[in-house]
XYZ file of C-alpha atoms in Angstrom:
701
model
C 8.781 11.951 25.699
C 10.972 9.932 27.921
C 14.574 8.854 26.412
C 17.296 6.597 27.289
C 20.272 7.460 25.359
C 18.598 8.197 22.208
C 15.950 5.512 22.717
C 12.154 6.605 23.083
C 10.985 4.551 26.146
C 6.711 5.424 25.753
C 7.166 4.091 22.070
C 9.525 1.440 22.984
C 7.046 0.385 25.860
C 3.908 0.284 23.480
C 5.624 -1.813 21.027
C 6.890 -4.287 23.892
C 3.509 -4.511 25.679
C 1.578 -5.498 21.933
C 4.405 -7.854 21.213
C 3.561 -9.731 24.634
C -0.316 -9.061 23.665
C -0.039 -10.806 20.526
C 1.907 -13.941 21.190
C -0.527 -14.573 24.246
C -3.160 -14.915 21.899
C -1.190 -16.720 19.160
C -0.303 -19.342 21.989
C -3.592 -19.429 23.429
C -5.236 -20.221 19.397
C -2.631 -22.686 18.939
C -4.584 -24.917 21.842
C -7.755 -24.936 19.597
C -8.539 -27.752 17.801
C -11.507 -28.347 15.008
C -14.269 -30.528 16.812
C -15.169 -31.769 13.053
C -14.619 -35.508 12.193
C -12.841 -36.546 9.483
C -10.741 -33.697 8.982
C -6.497 -34.481 8.626
C -4.363 -32.915 10.705
C -2.987 -31.342 7.537
C -6.327 -29.340 6.833
C -6.201 -28.852 10.545
C -3.028 -27.043 10.426
C -3.223 -25.221 7.471
C -6.854 -24.692 7.179
C -7.759 -24.634 11.019
C -9.690 -27.666 10.544
C -12.235 -25.762 7.949
C -13.947 -24.516 11.327
C -13.420 -20.586 10.997
C -16.370 -19.289 12.124
C -18.450 -16.046 10.929
C -16.855 -13.290 13.594
C -13.095 -14.453 13.266
C -13.739 -14.957 9.324
C -14.668 -11.418 8.984
C -11.383 -10.001 10.547
C -9.130 -12.757 9.219
C -10.734 -12.544 5.534
C -10.490 -8.475 5.876
C -6.897 -9.039 7.082
C -5.912 -10.581 4.046
C -5.066 -7.268 2.327
C -5.322 -4.727 5.296
C -1.651 -4.873 6.505
C 1.204 -3.178 7.046
C 1.800 -2.250 3.443
C -1.508 -1.414 2.990
C -2.122 1.425 5.753
C 1.493 3.071 5.141
C 1.122 2.443 1.362
C -2.342 4.694 1.609
C -1.012 7.036 3.927
C 1.771 7.686 1.388
C 0.266 7.767 -2.043
C -2.407 10.349 -0.806
C 0.586 12.345 0.619
C 2.749 12.307 -2.648
C 0.059 12.099 -5.539
C -3.591 12.933 -4.011
C -6.619 11.075 -2.912
C -7.051 9.935 -6.655
C -4.161 7.797 -6.962
C -5.199 5.904 -3.714
C -6.363 3.038 -5.928
C -5.537 -0.064 -3.470
C -8.626 0.043 -1.181
C -11.016 0.271 -3.875
C -9.183 -2.267 -6.133
C -8.628 -4.783 -3.556
C -12.191 -4.395 -2.280
C -13.440 -5.206 -6.198
C -10.689 -8.147 -5.868
C -12.687 -9.336 -2.659
C -15.823 -9.004 -4.784
C -14.877 -11.079 -7.586
C -13.192 -13.494 -5.629
C -16.336 -13.840 -3.664
C -18.478 -14.308 -6.780
C -16.259 -16.670 -9.321
C -13.764 -18.471 -6.903
C -14.790 -18.520 -3.363
C -17.760 -20.718 -3.672
C -16.677 -23.134 -6.332
C -13.324 -23.469 -4.430
C -14.306 -24.165 -1.310
C -17.113 -26.725 -2.671
C -14.490 -28.768 -4.149
C -12.545 -28.889 -0.962
C -9.021 -27.987 -1.799
C -6.333 -27.450 0.515
C -4.342 -24.337 -1.207
C -4.914 -22.432 -4.505
C -2.493 -24.480 -6.227
C -4.669 -27.508 -6.114
C -6.426 -27.015 -9.049
C -3.823 -26.016 -11.033
C -1.631 -28.965 -10.676
C -5.432 -30.933 -11.111
C -5.372 -29.759 -14.709
C -1.982 -29.037 -15.652
C 0.123 -31.676 -13.463
C 2.489 -31.712 -10.594
C 5.436 -30.405 -12.511
C 3.394 -27.535 -14.172
C 2.049 -26.711 -10.634
C 5.419 -26.559 -9.346
C 6.253 -24.008 -11.964
C 3.458 -21.953 -11.223
C 4.441 -22.042 -7.496
C 7.283 -19.970 -8.160
C 5.809 -16.780 -8.841
C 3.452 -17.355 -6.018
C 6.297 -17.821 -3.758
C 8.093 -14.682 -4.741
C 5.321 -12.721 -4.176
C 4.283 -13.804 -0.562
C 8.291 -13.975 0.532
C 9.178 -10.297 -0.741
C 6.056 -8.762 0.361
C 6.727 -10.277 3.972
C 10.427 -9.024 3.639
C 8.766 -5.531 2.213
C 6.475 -4.612 5.138
C 9.207 -6.303 7.868
C 11.901 -3.849 6.391
C 8.999 -1.056 6.594
C 8.710 -2.042 10.706
C 12.417 -1.783 10.748
C 12.867 1.427 9.460
C 9.546 2.830 11.266
C 11.146 1.432 14.568
C 14.488 3.037 13.666
C 13.172 6.532 12.751
C 10.458 6.760 15.424
C 11.867 4.921 18.516
C 15.680 5.063 17.470
C 16.362 1.651 18.277
C 18.506 -0.080 15.924
C 17.244 -1.511 12.857
C 18.456 -5.102 12.479
C 17.103 -6.109 16.074
C 13.731 -4.295 15.500
C 13.003 -6.212 12.378
C 14.597 -9.807 14.053
C 12.398 -10.061 16.976
C 9.164 -8.671 15.058
C 9.963 -11.358 12.404
C 10.666 -14.069 15.247
C 7.603 -13.510 17.159
C 5.338 -13.566 14.188
C 6.669 -16.920 12.686
C 6.645 -18.541 16.323
C 3.102 -18.246 16.563
C 2.415 -19.169 13.260
C 4.839 -22.515 13.663
C 2.814 -23.337 16.975
C -0.631 -23.025 16.022
C -1.088 -22.703 12.003
C -3.815 -20.757 10.954
C -5.560 -20.577 14.060
C -3.157 -18.704 15.652
C -2.841 -16.183 12.246
C -6.701 -16.108 12.208
C -7.213 -15.322 15.981
C -4.218 -12.808 16.090
C -5.821 -11.262 13.485
C -8.604 -10.444 15.302
C -6.361 -8.539 17.544
C -4.407 -6.763 15.313
C -7.195 -5.157 13.107
C -8.926 -4.021 16.614
C -5.479 -2.599 17.314
C -5.333 -0.751 13.584
C -8.716 0.247 13.688
C -8.648 1.834 17.270
C -4.887 2.875 17.375
C -5.611 4.925 14.203
C -8.711 6.316 15.311
C -7.876 7.638 18.134
C -4.889 9.527 16.845
C -6.657 11.487 14.136
C -8.408 13.936 16.361
C -5.012 14.881 17.788
C -3.126 15.056 15.023
C -5.857 17.138 13.247
C -5.652 19.375 16.218
C -2.186 20.075 16.188
C -1.293 24.113 15.587
C 0.860 23.228 12.321
C -2.168 21.424 10.471
C -4.191 24.230 8.528
C -8.126 24.427 8.550
C -9.576 21.995 5.867
C -11.203 24.491 3.377
C -10.932 24.626 -0.671
C -7.272 25.629 -0.809
C -4.506 25.050 -2.752
C -3.269 21.883 -0.596
C -6.824 20.559 -0.713
C -6.664 20.499 -4.682
C -2.812 18.823 -4.134
C -4.753 16.646 -1.872
C -7.492 15.715 -4.328
C -4.639 15.018 -7.196
C -5.423 14.476 -10.941
C -4.898 11.437 -13.455
C -2.923 13.550 -15.804
C -4.731 12.769 -18.801
C -3.584 11.100 -22.362
C -1.004 8.030 -21.589
C -1.787 8.563 -17.809
C -4.874 7.400 -18.121
C -4.179 4.007 -19.582
C -1.055 3.796 -17.299
C -3.972 4.373 -14.546
C -6.165 1.475 -15.584
C -3.437 -0.624 -15.867
C -2.817 -0.141 -12.191
C -6.233 -0.381 -11.213
C -7.073 -3.796 -12.958
C -3.631 -5.250 -11.717
C -4.892 -4.409 -8.180
C -8.388 -5.941 -8.966
C -7.973 -9.066 -10.982
C -4.191 -9.916 -9.581
C -5.645 -9.303 -6.191
C -7.468 -12.742 -6.710
C -4.800 -15.635 -7.146
C -3.041 -15.184 -3.639
C -2.884 -18.206 -1.265
C -3.143 -15.835 1.525
C -6.914 -15.001 0.216
C -7.520 -18.771 -0.460
C -6.747 -19.986 2.949
C -9.184 -17.961 4.428
C -11.565 -19.106 1.970
C -10.952 -22.829 2.235
C -10.768 -22.383 5.817
C -14.548 -21.275 6.389
C -17.106 -23.565 7.755
C -18.968 -23.857 4.392
C -18.940 -22.639 0.483
C -21.593 -20.348 1.584
C -19.934 -18.685 4.187
C -16.794 -18.732 2.411
C -18.478 -16.722 -0.287
C -20.333 -14.170 2.247
C -17.326 -13.244 4.223
C -15.622 -12.358 0.645
C -18.195 -9.504 0.538
C -17.894 -8.592 4.013
C -14.117 -8.506 3.717
C -14.334 -5.824 0.799
C -16.294 -3.829 2.539
C -13.893 -3.783 5.358
C -11.337 -2.989 3.602
C -12.856 0.463 2.284
C -13.996 1.294 5.955
C -9.801 0.397 7.134
C -8.951 2.682 4.505
C -10.286 5.926 6.075
C -7.856 6.201 8.946
C -4.949 6.473 6.655
C -6.380 8.559 3.910
C -7.111 10.874 6.596
C -3.695 10.700 8.005
C -2.167 11.782 4.403
C -4.397 14.370 4.216
C -3.263 15.479 7.248
C 0.248 15.280 6.356
C -0.177 17.164 3.336
C -1.862 20.302 5.163
C 0.725 20.485 7.919
C 3.619 23.039 7.879
C 6.400 21.000 8.922
C 8.579 23.848 9.792
C 6.397 24.052 12.586
C 6.680 20.678 13.819
C 9.710 18.735 16.204
C 10.866 17.674 12.648
C 12.225 20.151 11.233
C 14.487 20.389 14.454
C 15.585 16.737 14.504
C 16.319 16.666 10.738
C 17.970 20.196 10.609
C 15.393 21.603 8.922
C 15.717 19.321 5.667
C 12.302 20.321 3.867
C 10.202 19.648 2.033
C 10.299 15.951 3.351
C 12.759 13.696 1.056
C 10.934 11.086 -1.219
C 12.629 8.270 0.387
C 10.948 9.480 3.838
C 7.757 10.028 2.413
C 7.007 6.109 3.280
C 7.237 6.822 6.760
C 4.659 9.620 6.469
C 2.302 7.598 8.789
C 4.288 6.925 11.946
C 5.973 10.504 11.234
C 2.392 11.916 11.585
C 2.143 10.100 14.601
C 5.201 10.889 16.683
C 5.675 15.026 15.397
C 1.431 15.428 15.912
C 0.311 13.663 18.387
C 1.139 13.328 22.446
C 3.289 10.677 23.531
C 0.839 8.960 25.612
C -1.580 9.080 22.276
C 1.521 7.336 19.945
C 1.450 4.897 22.239
C -1.695 3.576 20.526
C -0.980 4.682 17.099
C 2.615 2.588 17.277
C 1.102 -0.761 18.327
C -1.208 -0.004 15.220
C 1.457 0.145 12.696
C 2.995 -3.192 14.615
C -0.221 -4.769 14.092
C -0.663 -4.075 10.616
C 3.041 -5.250 9.652
C 2.441 -8.703 11.912
C -0.671 -9.104 10.369
C 0.427 -9.235 7.160
C 4.049 -11.266 7.823
C 2.306 -13.923 9.512
C -0.354 -14.807 6.611
C 2.185 -14.370 3.930
C 4.547 -17.217 5.889
C 1.960 -19.507 6.417
C 0.681 -19.285 3.109
C 4.112 -19.969 1.300
C 5.134 -22.359 3.719
C 1.503 -24.580 2.646
C 2.173 -24.648 -0.863
C 5.627 -25.685 -0.645
C 4.560 -28.880 1.686
C 1.570 -29.689 -0.381
C 2.339 -29.051 -3.871
C 6.059 -28.982 -4.272
C 7.022 -31.571 -1.553
C 4.309 -34.253 -1.221
C 2.442 -33.623 -4.722
C 6.096 -33.593 -6.892
C 9.035 -35.532 -4.475
C 7.219 -37.408 -1.726
C 3.754 -38.656 -2.739
C 3.569 -40.861 -0.403
C 4.208 -39.426 2.707
C 2.081 -38.956 6.066
C -0.150 -36.108 6.950
C 2.006 -35.970 10.100
C 5.109 -35.727 8.082
C 3.747 -32.962 5.732
C 2.847 -30.592 8.850
C 6.440 -31.012 10.151
C 7.758 -30.207 6.511
C 5.391 -27.183 7.018
C 6.265 -26.301 10.338
C 10.269 -26.497 9.016
C 9.430 -24.283 5.636
C 8.039 -21.653 8.045
C 11.054 -20.892 9.536
C 12.978 -20.986 6.248
C 10.660 -18.880 4.554
C 10.351 -16.311 7.325
C 13.770 -16.298 7.897
C 14.377 -15.585 4.018
C 12.099 -12.429 4.340
C 14.071 -11.207 7.621
C 17.300 -11.495 5.725
C 16.035 -9.873 2.334
C 14.453 -7.100 4.843
C 17.674 -6.336 6.310
C 20.152 -6.549 3.166
C 18.230 -5.532 0.000
C 17.313 -2.013 -0.017
C 14.703 -2.738 -3.239
C 12.277 -4.961 -1.452
C 9.202 -3.174 -2.561
C 10.148 -2.793 -6.364
C 10.748 -6.822 -6.180
C 7.493 -7.353 -4.541
C 5.977 -4.880 -7.412
C 7.714 -7.125 -10.090
C 6.260 -10.234 -8.454
C 2.862 -8.766 -8.151
C 2.832 -8.417 -11.461
C 3.746 -11.780 -12.417
C 0.677 -12.828 -10.180
C -1.711 -11.266 -12.194
C 0.506 -11.586 -15.785
C 0.656 -15.387 -14.938
C -1.313 -16.583 -12.233
C -4.928 -15.180 -12.703
C -5.800 -16.137 -16.470
C -4.173 -19.805 -15.342
C -6.625 -20.038 -12.541
C -9.340 -18.684 -14.192
C -9.010 -21.023 -16.659
C -9.007 -24.261 -14.380
C -11.502 -23.379 -12.082
C -14.162 -21.970 -15.124
C -13.101 -23.707 -18.455
C -10.979 -26.571 -17.542
C -12.207 -28.181 -20.861
C -10.256 -25.720 -22.735
C -6.655 -25.863 -21.261
C -4.408 -28.155 -20.999
C -0.074 -28.377 -19.873
C 1.067 -27.321 -23.468
C -1.358 -24.415 -23.478
C -0.201 -23.255 -19.644
C 3.106 -23.884 -20.363
C 3.296 -21.672 -23.303
C 1.063 -18.723 -21.351
C 3.184 -19.045 -18.634
C 6.487 -18.329 -20.811
C 4.708 -15.458 -22.995
C 3.324 -13.596 -19.762
C 6.885 -13.598 -18.517
C 8.700 -12.678 -21.129
C 6.214 -9.723 -21.980
C 6.883 -8.495 -18.167
C 10.324 -8.572 -18.126
C 10.717 -6.720 -21.787
C 8.923 -3.919 -20.165
C 11.730 -3.154 -17.448
C 11.027 -2.000 -13.768
C 12.470 0.705 -12.870
C 11.898 -0.051 -9.033
C 14.584 -2.661 -9.274
C 16.702 -1.318 -12.132
C 15.723 -3.325 -14.554
C 15.978 -1.813 -18.006
C 13.096 -1.777 -20.705
C 13.645 -4.011 -24.058
C 11.101 -2.268 -25.477
C 9.502 1.165 -25.576
C 5.971 0.556 -25.983
C 3.720 3.765 -27.506
C 3.458 6.557 -24.228
C 6.991 5.472 -23.378
C 7.752 8.852 -21.069
C 11.482 9.864 -20.920
C 13.111 10.412 -17.167
C 12.526 14.271 -16.290
C 15.233 16.168 -15.533
C 14.738 15.811 -11.723
C 14.905 12.046 -11.944
C 18.174 12.278 -14.132
C 19.695 14.738 -11.662
C 18.628 12.549 -8.763
C 19.937 9.186 -10.607
C 23.314 11.150 -11.195
C 23.732 12.186 -7.831
C 23.430 8.435 -6.636
C 25.272 7.082 -9.086
C 22.640 5.053 -11.159
C 20.535 5.375 -14.569
C 17.438 7.346 -14.595
C 14.640 5.444 -16.171
C 11.223 6.153 -17.813
C 7.868 4.907 -17.435
C 5.829 2.843 -19.554
C 2.620 3.987 -19.922
C 1.416 1.734 -22.104
C -0.872 -0.843 -20.124
C 1.440 -3.484 -21.054
C 0.648 -5.504 -17.730
C -3.027 -5.867 -18.895
C -1.974 -6.694 -22.600
C 0.233 -9.241 -21.545
C -2.074 -11.117 -19.165
C -4.823 -10.797 -21.977
C -2.396 -12.347 -24.765
C -1.522 -14.983 -22.241
C -5.395 -16.199 -21.577
C -5.923 -15.977 -24.799
C -2.783 -18.327 -25.519
C -3.915 -21.117 -22.903
C -7.091 -21.431 -25.267
C -5.572 -21.234 -28.493
C -2.473 -23.573 -28.191
C -4.193 -26.115 -26.002
C -6.939 -26.382 -28.679
C -4.223 -26.624 -31.528
C -2.047 -29.423 -29.344
C -5.385 -31.505 -29.357
C -6.224 -30.989 -32.564
C -2.669 -31.826 -34.052
C -2.778 -34.865 -31.705
C -6.312 -36.168 -32.691
C -5.910 -35.784 -36.106
C -2.532 -37.778 -35.894
C -0.761 -34.870 -37.734
C 1.710 -35.409 -34.518
C 2.647 -39.062 -33.192
C 1.595 -39.513 -30.030
C 5.229 -40.112 -28.838
C 5.303 -36.403 -29.182
C 2.765 -35.510 -26.452
C 5.265 -35.128 -23.792
C 2.950 -34.024 -21.035
C 1.130 -37.524 -21.583
C -2.436 -35.021 -21.412
C -4.199 -35.427 -25.089
C -3.296 -38.804 -26.549
C 0.264 -40.609 -25.234
C -1.610 -41.928 -21.704
C -1.319 -45.654 -19.778
C -3.431 -47.704 -20.808
C -4.985 -48.327 -17.574
C -6.145 -44.716 -17.869
C -6.887 -44.727 -21.415
C -10.719 -45.066 -20.795
C -10.789 -41.728 -18.572
C -12.275 -38.480 -19.594
C -9.766 -36.961 -22.150
C -9.950 -33.831 -19.659
C -8.118 -36.177 -17.064
C -5.672 -37.920 -19.197
C -2.140 -38.629 -18.402
C -0.410 -35.212 -17.022
C -3.876 -33.970 -16.364
C -4.292 -35.804 -13.438
C -1.990 -33.952 -11.274
C -2.729 -35.590 -8.197
C -3.473 -39.671 -8.067
C -4.483 -41.657 -5.060
C -0.901 -42.573 -4.727
C 0.051 -38.881 -4.274
C -2.466 -38.999 -1.585
C -4.937 -36.531 -3.106
C -8.009 -36.454 -0.977
C -10.292 -33.476 -1.405
C -12.890 -33.350 1.563
C -15.419 -31.463 -0.505
C -17.209 -30.303 2.723
C -19.968 -27.907 2.206
C -21.483 -27.670 6.095
C -20.371 -28.392 9.172
C -22.853 -29.509 11.480
C -22.782 -31.311 14.861
C -19.403 -32.262 14.459
C -20.181 -34.140 11.364
C -19.333 -33.581 7.638
C -21.858 -33.253 5.575
C -20.396 -33.549 1.631
C -21.323 -32.358 -1.675
C -19.947 -35.738 -3.072
C -17.613 -37.987 -1.325
C -16.242 -41.139 -3.491
C -17.214 -44.698 -2.351
C -14.025 -45.059 -1.270
C -13.393 -42.349 0.967
C -16.785 -42.748 2.812
C -15.358 -46.228 3.988
C -12.153 -45.157 4.911
C -13.812 -41.918 7.175
C -15.972 -45.076 9.086
C -12.852 -46.975 9.710
C -11.299 -43.630 10.661
C -14.440 -42.520 13.004
C -14.799 -46.219 14.740
C -10.834 -45.611 15.606
C -11.097 -42.407 16.845
C -14.033 -43.701 19.372
C -11.898 -46.172 20.266
C -9.016 -44.079 21.211
C -11.243 -41.598 23.363
C -11.301 -42.290 26.883
C -13.949 -44.060 28.243
C -14.293 -46.295 24.714
C -14.420 -49.593 26.283
C -17.563 -48.507 28.017
C -19.322 -47.377 24.926
C -18.599 -50.037 22.973
C -19.523 -52.305 25.567
C -23.271 -50.805 25.716
C -23.178 -51.477 22.079
C -22.722 -55.183 22.387
C -25.516 -56.836 23.286
C -25.886 -60.663 25.102
C -29.182 -60.831 23.315
C -28.821 -62.399 19.518
C -31.769 -59.595 18.551
C -29.656 -56.950 19.803
C -28.666 -54.386 17.005
C -26.175 -51.761 16.880
C -26.714 -48.588 14.022
C -24.207 -46.405 12.822
C -24.079 -43.652 10.384
C -21.153 -42.330 9.180
C -21.849 -38.815 7.051
C -24.837 -37.611 5.629
C -25.294 -39.186 2.003
C -23.148 -42.436 2.944
C -24.290 -45.754 2.997
C -25.983 -46.423 6.528
C -24.543 -49.734 8.110
C -26.509 -51.993 10.566
C -24.683 -54.463 12.497
C -25.889 -57.254 14.431
C -23.144 -58.556 17.395
C -23.791 -61.291 19.513
C -21.739 -63.030 22.319
C -21.897 -66.319 20.108
C -19.653 -65.783 16.876
C -21.941 -67.775 15.227
C -24.828 -65.651 15.770
C -22.801 -62.681 14.664
C -24.409 -61.236 11.384
C -23.988 -58.239 8.869
C -26.700 -56.839 6.907
C -26.376 -53.865 4.910
C -29.070 -51.585 3.895
C -28.275 -50.282 0.583
C -28.889 -46.449 -0.335
C -30.292 -45.694 -3.362
C -28.611 -46.089 -6.623
C -26.051 -43.342 -7.408
C -24.180 -42.677 -10.306
C -20.510 -42.214 -9.429
C -17.717 -41.756 -12.264
C -15.444 -44.764 -11.789
C -12.041 -43.962 -12.340
C -9.622 -46.931 -13.409
C -6.451 -46.859 -11.274
C -3.084 -47.000 -12.284
C -0.583 -49.461 -11.425
C 1.034 -47.759 -8.820
C -2.362 -46.529 -7.641
C -3.671 -50.341 -7.718
C -0.767 -51.284 -5.408
C -1.304 -48.504 -3.369
C -4.712 -49.220 -2.951
C -4.435 -53.135 -2.341
C -1.760 -52.012 0.732
C -4.338 -49.696 2.321
C -6.841 -52.302 1.822
C -4.879 -55.064 3.557
C -4.054 -52.561 6.221
C -7.767 -51.560 6.758
C -8.647 -55.256 7.022
C -6.043 -56.093 9.355
C -6.950 -53.224 11.699
C -10.616 -53.980 11.446
C -10.164 -57.641 12.470
C -8.093 -56.090 15.376
C -10.860 -53.900 16.550
C -13.365 -56.998 15.883
C -10.946 -59.024 18.044
C -10.846 -56.627 21.133
C -14.484 -55.546 21.095
C -15.591 -59.664 21.528
C -12.566 -60.068 23.810
C -13.799 -57.340 25.862
C -17.765 -58.382 25.969
C -16.697 -62.110 26.517
C -15.209 -61.078 30.063
C -18.248 -60.568 31.036
C -19.801 -64.266 29.863
C -20.215 -66.836 32.507
C -17.376 -69.123 32.986
C -18.684 -72.193 31.135
C -19.205 -70.114 27.783
C -15.509 -68.127 28.004
C -13.440 -70.724 26.993
C -16.061 -71.606 23.845
C -16.314 -67.832 22.986
C -12.408 -67.846 23.017
C -11.657 -70.406 20.768
C -14.490 -69.416 18.085
C -13.227 -65.674 17.966
C -9.785 -67.051 17.397
């Protein structure tokens, strides 16, 4: 390899070229816009206009979990503990399968924008904001952890300074995410996933052929490569982590962002299944690299020279085993591709997590808690500011906190223990939960998880569950050398127990609180969340499951779900769109048609001098067909409604605030409609004989 000082030129050049490639693709994708009518600016940025197709969808859905932590962690666990402990590929693949079966179709059909929308619908904005915290921490700490891993990789392999490596990598990912939103993230995922696959597969034959790598045969090293669980309480520990990966891998915004951006509910479900297969397929290269590292006699490599013969490899360096294989077991021109793959994997994870956390903050915290009447443009700019803030937080943590992976591990546990049972209930069993059950379950799950401790962040256990294993002599000696305290291991599956108890408590406390208030054993003034009996008078006629605090997002909070199922010919085909939303979409489309180039000519062709001429307009499949007859003489202007068959709609009484907002919107709509009609008639009058112009103008006014 060629060096300037201590910096590896070939490796540095490969990373620079790759970064320019990713930045270019991100900027190009930022120019794309959805051709679907009725899609809001908020959905355009956060969900790519719900217009992600099958090809891009397969790559970006697979990239939900296949990132820097995935490939580095897979190689590390195979090297340290053996193939049997490599649970992530199978756990995450199963989580994608279960997500497709039980959540993708329902969530996409209802047209939610973020994962927290159904939670705020059921529990209210304040409880939704509380549930936002573990989701936010998980995304931020995950981004920080993989950025720290990238910085360490570049520092070890390329000998470049850590701070600039992390800062520049984060800045590039933040920049194209800030400009293009999910469009840039999705299209760069295609390039990044391709780089991961091609880069790693190219490196494997060369690493395998290195003289220091033993031949594959049934010897001691292959037995160590396969590994073993350990028996006894280790089986419970193993099962606990597998369930955590499987069910805890579902309630993440990075996954539901892909689901909700799909063109239809059926495609979202299909993409989940294909991505599950992609997760397992993409785990093959790092598994092989971990096995190659296990079979390597590192004394015969340059590693022994660079590190002055420090063998075996220190445990803190084994997390870099994949880039170490690329550096010491492959030629420099091959390592060029491998380092690009490592960088691709990290950026693929970082941009998704930053966008997910920013989207949830802008919509579910800023909009639905603090600024219910904020415009879509304001929300988009808040999200863009949040992208820089979240990205900056992740970068600072990556550079300053040594136990990022420990923090992420704890937050992942909280996502499993707290968010999964909450999401499961609101999606499938909404009638059996309310805000009281949600809050109690939140506190219970958090308490049980924290008392179990977390040795990665030096959090001591308050309770020693059955099967607790005391620290080994080696761990005690290592801790004494570092001046820290050694912690044992909780082998009892307390994470899964906490999740199950949290799920049961949601149901039990919700039913109990409803019974106490309905039977008047508790006065309705104690219903502080206003979700059982203490509801406003103008909402008393609603269904009980939608009362009070249970209505997380009312019309005044600008809740508008498209409920889009299929997109065809640039028009939305929906399952159920409320009547008032149909009218809004009609008005929006008429305004958009006038704002496009050549719209006046188009309108002029629709206006006929013959009073018998008619113009037909169809808003969407399932919406009322409206037939308007336009004539030069205002007296001949007629409006004919052709009613659709009677459709039963659920009538939701509005609160005072909602009524004021509705009247405000109605007045604005009428004003805009009148102005539009004036412009059409004025334009048509310009083409009349002179004798009729003044007469038509007076009638129009």
